[in-house]
Every structure is written in structure tokens, then in C-alpha cells.
Coordinates of C-alpha atoms in Angstrom, one line a residue:
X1 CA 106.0 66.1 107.5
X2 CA 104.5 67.6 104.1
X3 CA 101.6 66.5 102.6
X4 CA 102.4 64.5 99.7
X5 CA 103.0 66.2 96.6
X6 CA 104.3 69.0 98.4
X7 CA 107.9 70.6 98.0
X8 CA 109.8 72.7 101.0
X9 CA 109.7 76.1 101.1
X10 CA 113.4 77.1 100.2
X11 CA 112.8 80.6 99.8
X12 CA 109.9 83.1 100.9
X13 CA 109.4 86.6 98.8
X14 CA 108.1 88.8 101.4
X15 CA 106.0 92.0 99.7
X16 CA 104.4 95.2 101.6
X17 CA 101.3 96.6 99.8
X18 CA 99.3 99.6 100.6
X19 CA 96.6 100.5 97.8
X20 CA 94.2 103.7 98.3
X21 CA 92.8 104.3 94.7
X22 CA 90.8 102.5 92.5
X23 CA 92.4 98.5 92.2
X24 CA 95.3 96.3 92.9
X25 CA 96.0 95.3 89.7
X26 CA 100.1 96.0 89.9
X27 CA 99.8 93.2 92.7
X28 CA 97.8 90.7 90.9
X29 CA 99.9 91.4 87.5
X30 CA 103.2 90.7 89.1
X31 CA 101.7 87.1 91.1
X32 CA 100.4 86.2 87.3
X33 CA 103.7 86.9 86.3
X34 CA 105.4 84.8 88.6
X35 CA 102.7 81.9 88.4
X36 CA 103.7 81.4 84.4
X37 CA 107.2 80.8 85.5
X38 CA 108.7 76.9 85.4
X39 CA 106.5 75.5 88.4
X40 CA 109.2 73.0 89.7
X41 CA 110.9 76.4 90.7
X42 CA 108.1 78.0 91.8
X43 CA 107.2 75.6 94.0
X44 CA 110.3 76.4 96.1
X45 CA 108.8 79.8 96.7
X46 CA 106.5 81.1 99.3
X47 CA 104.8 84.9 98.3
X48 CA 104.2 86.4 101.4
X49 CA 101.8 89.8 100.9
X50 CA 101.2 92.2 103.5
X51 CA 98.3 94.7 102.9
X52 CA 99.4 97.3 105.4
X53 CA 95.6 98.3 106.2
X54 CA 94.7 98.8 102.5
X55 CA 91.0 101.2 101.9
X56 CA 90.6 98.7 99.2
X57 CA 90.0 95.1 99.8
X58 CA 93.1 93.0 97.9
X59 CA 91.8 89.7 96.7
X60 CA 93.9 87.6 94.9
X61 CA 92.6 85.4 92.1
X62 CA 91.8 81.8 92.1
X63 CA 93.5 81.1 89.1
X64 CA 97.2 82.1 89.9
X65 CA 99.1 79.1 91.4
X66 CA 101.4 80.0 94.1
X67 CA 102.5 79.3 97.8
X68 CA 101.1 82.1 99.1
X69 CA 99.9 84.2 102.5
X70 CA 98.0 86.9 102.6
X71 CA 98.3 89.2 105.5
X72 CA 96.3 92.5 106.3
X73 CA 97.3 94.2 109.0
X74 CA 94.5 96.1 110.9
X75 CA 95.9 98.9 113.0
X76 CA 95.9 102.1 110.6
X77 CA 99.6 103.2 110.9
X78 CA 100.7 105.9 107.9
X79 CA 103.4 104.4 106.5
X80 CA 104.0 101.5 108.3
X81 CA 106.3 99.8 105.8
X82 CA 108.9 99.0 108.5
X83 CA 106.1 97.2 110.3
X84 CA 105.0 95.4 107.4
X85 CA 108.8 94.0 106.0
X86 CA 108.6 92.6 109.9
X87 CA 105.7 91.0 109.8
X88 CA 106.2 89.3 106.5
X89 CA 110.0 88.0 107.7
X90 CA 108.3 86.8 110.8
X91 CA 105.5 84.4 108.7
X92 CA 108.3 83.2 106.0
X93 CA 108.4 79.8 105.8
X94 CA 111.8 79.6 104.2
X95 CA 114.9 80.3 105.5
X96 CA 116.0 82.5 102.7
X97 CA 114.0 86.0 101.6
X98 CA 113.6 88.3 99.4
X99 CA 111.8 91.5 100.2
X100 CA 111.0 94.2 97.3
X101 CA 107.9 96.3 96.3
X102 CA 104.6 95.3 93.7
X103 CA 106.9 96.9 91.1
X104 CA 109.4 94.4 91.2
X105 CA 110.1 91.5 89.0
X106 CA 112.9 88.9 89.4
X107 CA 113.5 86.8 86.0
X108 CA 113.4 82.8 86.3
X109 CA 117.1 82.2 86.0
X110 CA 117.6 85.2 88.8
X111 CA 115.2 83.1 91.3
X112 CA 116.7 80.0 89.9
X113 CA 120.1 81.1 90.6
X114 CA 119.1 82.3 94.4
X115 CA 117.2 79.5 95.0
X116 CA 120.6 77.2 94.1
X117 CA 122.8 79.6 96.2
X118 CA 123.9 78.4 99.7
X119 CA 121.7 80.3 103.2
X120 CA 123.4 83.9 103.0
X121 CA 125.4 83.8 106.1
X122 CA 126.0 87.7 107.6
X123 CA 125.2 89.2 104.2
X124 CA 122.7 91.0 102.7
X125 CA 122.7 91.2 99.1
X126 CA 121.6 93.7 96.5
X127 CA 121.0 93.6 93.0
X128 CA 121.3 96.1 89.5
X129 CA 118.0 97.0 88.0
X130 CA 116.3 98.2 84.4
X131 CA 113.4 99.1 83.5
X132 CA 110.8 97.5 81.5
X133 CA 112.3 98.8 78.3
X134 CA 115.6 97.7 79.8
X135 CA 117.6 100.4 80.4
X136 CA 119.9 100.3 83.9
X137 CA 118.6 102.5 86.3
X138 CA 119.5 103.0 89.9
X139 CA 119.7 99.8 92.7
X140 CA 116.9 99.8 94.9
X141 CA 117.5 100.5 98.5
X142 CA 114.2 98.2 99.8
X143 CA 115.1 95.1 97.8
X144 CA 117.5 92.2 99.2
X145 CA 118.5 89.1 99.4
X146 CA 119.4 87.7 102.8
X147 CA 118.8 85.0 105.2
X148 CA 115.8 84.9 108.4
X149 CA 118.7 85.1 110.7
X150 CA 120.6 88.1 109.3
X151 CA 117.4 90.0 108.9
X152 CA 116.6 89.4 112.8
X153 CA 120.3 89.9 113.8
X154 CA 119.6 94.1 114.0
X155 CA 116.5 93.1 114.9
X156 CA 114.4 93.6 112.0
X157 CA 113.5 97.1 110.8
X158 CA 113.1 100.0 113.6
X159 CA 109.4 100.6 114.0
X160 CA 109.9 103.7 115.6
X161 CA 109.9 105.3 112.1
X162 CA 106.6 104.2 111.0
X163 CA 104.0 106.8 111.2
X164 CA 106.1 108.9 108.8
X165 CA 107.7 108.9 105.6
X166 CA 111.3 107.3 104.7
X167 CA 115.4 106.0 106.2
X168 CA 113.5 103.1 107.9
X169 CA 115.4 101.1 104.9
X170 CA 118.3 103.1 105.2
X171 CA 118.9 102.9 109.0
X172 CA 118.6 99.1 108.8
X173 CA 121.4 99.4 106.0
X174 CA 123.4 101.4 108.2
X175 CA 123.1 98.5 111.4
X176 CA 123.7 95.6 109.6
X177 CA 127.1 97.5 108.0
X178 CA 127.8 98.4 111.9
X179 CA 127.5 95.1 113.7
X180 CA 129.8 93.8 110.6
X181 CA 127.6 92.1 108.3
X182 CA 128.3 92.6 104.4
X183 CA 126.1 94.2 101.9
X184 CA 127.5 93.8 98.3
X185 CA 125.6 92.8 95.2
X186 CA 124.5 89.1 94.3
X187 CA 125.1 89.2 91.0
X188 CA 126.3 92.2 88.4
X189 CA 124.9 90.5 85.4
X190 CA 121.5 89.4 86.3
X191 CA 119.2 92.5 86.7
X192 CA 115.5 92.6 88.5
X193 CA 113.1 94.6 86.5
X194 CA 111.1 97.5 87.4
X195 CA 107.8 97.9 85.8
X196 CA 105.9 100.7 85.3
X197 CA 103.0 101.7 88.2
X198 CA 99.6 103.5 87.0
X199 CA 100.0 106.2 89.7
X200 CA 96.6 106.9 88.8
X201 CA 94.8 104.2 89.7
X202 CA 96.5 101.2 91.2
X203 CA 99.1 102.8 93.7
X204 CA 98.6 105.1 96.6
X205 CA 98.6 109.5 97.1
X206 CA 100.2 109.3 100.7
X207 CA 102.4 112.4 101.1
X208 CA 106.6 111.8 101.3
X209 CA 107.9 114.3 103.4
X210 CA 111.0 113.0 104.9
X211 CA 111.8 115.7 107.5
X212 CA 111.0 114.1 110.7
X213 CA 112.1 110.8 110.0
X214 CA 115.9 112.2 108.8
X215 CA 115.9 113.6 112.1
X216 CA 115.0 110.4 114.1
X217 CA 117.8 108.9 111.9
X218 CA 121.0 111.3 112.9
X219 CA 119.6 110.6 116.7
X220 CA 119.9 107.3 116.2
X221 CA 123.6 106.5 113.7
X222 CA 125.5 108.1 116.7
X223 CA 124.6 104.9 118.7
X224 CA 125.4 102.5 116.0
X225 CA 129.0 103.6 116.5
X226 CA 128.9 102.9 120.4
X227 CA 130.3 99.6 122.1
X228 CA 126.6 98.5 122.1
X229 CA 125.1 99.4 118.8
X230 CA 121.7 97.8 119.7
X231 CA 120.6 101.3 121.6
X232 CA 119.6 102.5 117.9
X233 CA 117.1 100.1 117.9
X234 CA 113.6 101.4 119.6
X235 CA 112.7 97.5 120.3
X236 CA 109.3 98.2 118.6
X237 CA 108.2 95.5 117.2
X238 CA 105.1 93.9 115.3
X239 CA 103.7 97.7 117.4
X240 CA 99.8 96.6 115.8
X241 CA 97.1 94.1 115.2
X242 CA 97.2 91.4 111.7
X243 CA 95.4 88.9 111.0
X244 CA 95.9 86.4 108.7
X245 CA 93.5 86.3 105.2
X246 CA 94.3 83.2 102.8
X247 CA 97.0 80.8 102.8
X248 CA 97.3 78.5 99.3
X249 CA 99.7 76.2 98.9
X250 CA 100.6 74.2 95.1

């Protein structure tokens, strides 16, 4: 039973952040952000933050009012996104998701319209994007909409990629579409924002070089079209140590 006062977790917003410069402010802007929203609706919504082994020590104000976790995990893995996206699914409360980046922004009447949307049921959903000026740019391949269950159905993401740069997003595309689950948009006319990151100072300098990881990829998408697509999937999972920071509930 909750305490009362409390309201259920409907939906949990699941974020991996790595920072190695000078702050975290992108972070802490976007949870301000989303504290100033209606709080009957944001009360619906668990913020689940994984600092994938951050140099710098994310602390997140006392002043912004949200369900929230704070994870850090502690094994130093480069580019360990796909390990991160797992760990965050694993400790969402709710039995919907949403997983994106620190420069992503979904507007009230987006979340309000997710949040009144029935459990997605073998679908993972994607959504059109601007800019902050609000000019359409390109969907984002790491940002859905889906359910607990259809995440976990492939799986979760394929840890054997982490270590290395990139496809870990696209190869779990690729499973879901090959054990038959759908992946359309949730909406065409309500657009998630992307903001603007000071590369400079709150962001990271880790080098993208694709190559070995688009290699481990075509290894793998010949299985996906075998009777048994599931020997794409390394089974490495949650591959490193976490512990668990703050919780705050509203």
C-alpha cells in the first residue's frame, strides 16, 4: 500500500548520463524543467537517472520535486549506454517507459497524452522531434515509448556492445521488428524537443568510432532471421556493479 498522499507510478522516464567535463547542468536543467510542469501529472512519473560511472559527482538539487532514483553505476565500462538503458528499465516502478537522453524534453500535453494511453502491448513507439527554435529535425533512434514487458521481450539491450561506440540502439530496433513487435510513431503532431548541449562544459569528449561495434552488428542480424532469433542476444546482462544514490518521492 502507498503512503498516504502518494499517487502510483504510471509511467517511469528512464535517462543514462555520463558527464566528464566541468558540471551537469543539462541534467539538472531538464529535471527543473519537468518539476514546473502541472504536478497532478507529474506525480504519475518516476525519473529514473543512471550516471554510468560519471568523473564528476551528479547531485541533484533539493529544490526540484520529483519521483526520482538516482543510480551510479560503479564498474568503469566506455560506453556502457546499453548497460545503463538496462539498469534503469530494471528499477522502473511503472509499467510504462520512456527512455531518451539529458537533451530531451517531452511537452506537458505529450506526457499527458502517454500517461492517458492504454500499456503499449508489442510496440515500441517513436516520436518526430524540433529543435529549441522549433524547426523538425530527424527522429531519434534512442528515444521510445513502450511497455516493461516489450522492452524485456528481446531481452533488453545487448551488452555485448558496450565497451565501444554505437548499433547497441539499432540492433535492439532490429530484434523487436524480428520477433514481430511494431515500431511506428505515437503521435505525428506532438513533437519532443531537443535542446541545445554546451559541448564545452556539461557533456562528455569520449571518442565515436563505430567500426568494431558495426561489425559485431552484421555477426549478429544473420541470427535474427533464424528459427530462434534469441542467438543474437549475448545474454549479458546488468555485466557490472551499481549502487543506488537517492530516491525522492512527492
Amino acid at each position: 500500500m502507498l503512503p498516504i498522499g502518494q499517487t502510483e507510478i504510471e509511467l517511469s522516464y528512464v535517462i543514462p548520463v555520463f558527464f566528464n567535463q566541468k558540471d551537469t547542468k543539462v541534467l539538472n536543467d531538464l529535471l527543473i524543467a519537468y518539476s514546473r510542469l502541472d504536478q497532478d501529472l507529474i506525480r504519475r512519473i518516476q525519473f529514473v537517472i543512471v550516471d554510468d560511472c560519471s568523473p564528476i559527482k551528479i547531485e541533484i538539487p533539493s529544490d526540484i520535486h520529483l519521483n526520482y532514483q538516482l543510480l551510479r553505476i560503479t564498474t568503469d565500462i566506455r560506453w556502457n549506454q546499453a548497460g545503463a538503458r538496462n539498469l534503469g528499465v530494471v528499477k522502473a516502478a511503472g509499467p510504462k517507459i520512456i527512455i531518451t537522453d539529458c537533451d530531451h524534453f517531452f511537452p506537458e500535453s505529450l506526457l499527458r497524452k502517454i500517461l492517458n494511453s492504454k500499456i503499449p502491448y508489442k510496440t515500441l513507439y517513436k516520436f518526430k522531434r524540433e529543435d529549441a527554435n522549433g524547426k523538425a529535425i530527424q527522429s531519434h533512434c534512442n528515444t521510445f515509448y513502450t511497455s516493461k514487458a516489450t522492452f524485456f521481450s528481446t531481452l533488453g539491450y545487448d551488452e555485448e556492445f558496450c565497451g565501444n561506440y554505437g548499433y547497441e540502439d539499432v540492433m535492439f530496433r532490429y530484434f523487436q521488428s524480428a520477433i514481430g513487435n511494431k515500431i511506428k510513431y505515437f503521435t505525428r503532431l506532438k513533437k519532443i524537443v531537443s535542446n541545445t548541449i554546451d559541448r564545452e562544459e556539461s557533456y562528455h569528449n569520449l571518442v565515436r568510432d563505430t567500426d568494431v561495434n558495426l561489425k559485431l552488428m552484421e555477426a549478429k542480424i544473420p541470427f535474427l532471421k533464424d528459427k530462434n532469433p534469441f542467438k543474437a542476444h549475448s545474454r549479458l546482462f546488468l555485466n557490472f556493479e551499481y549502487q543506488v544514490v537517492k530516491v525522492n518521492r512527492i
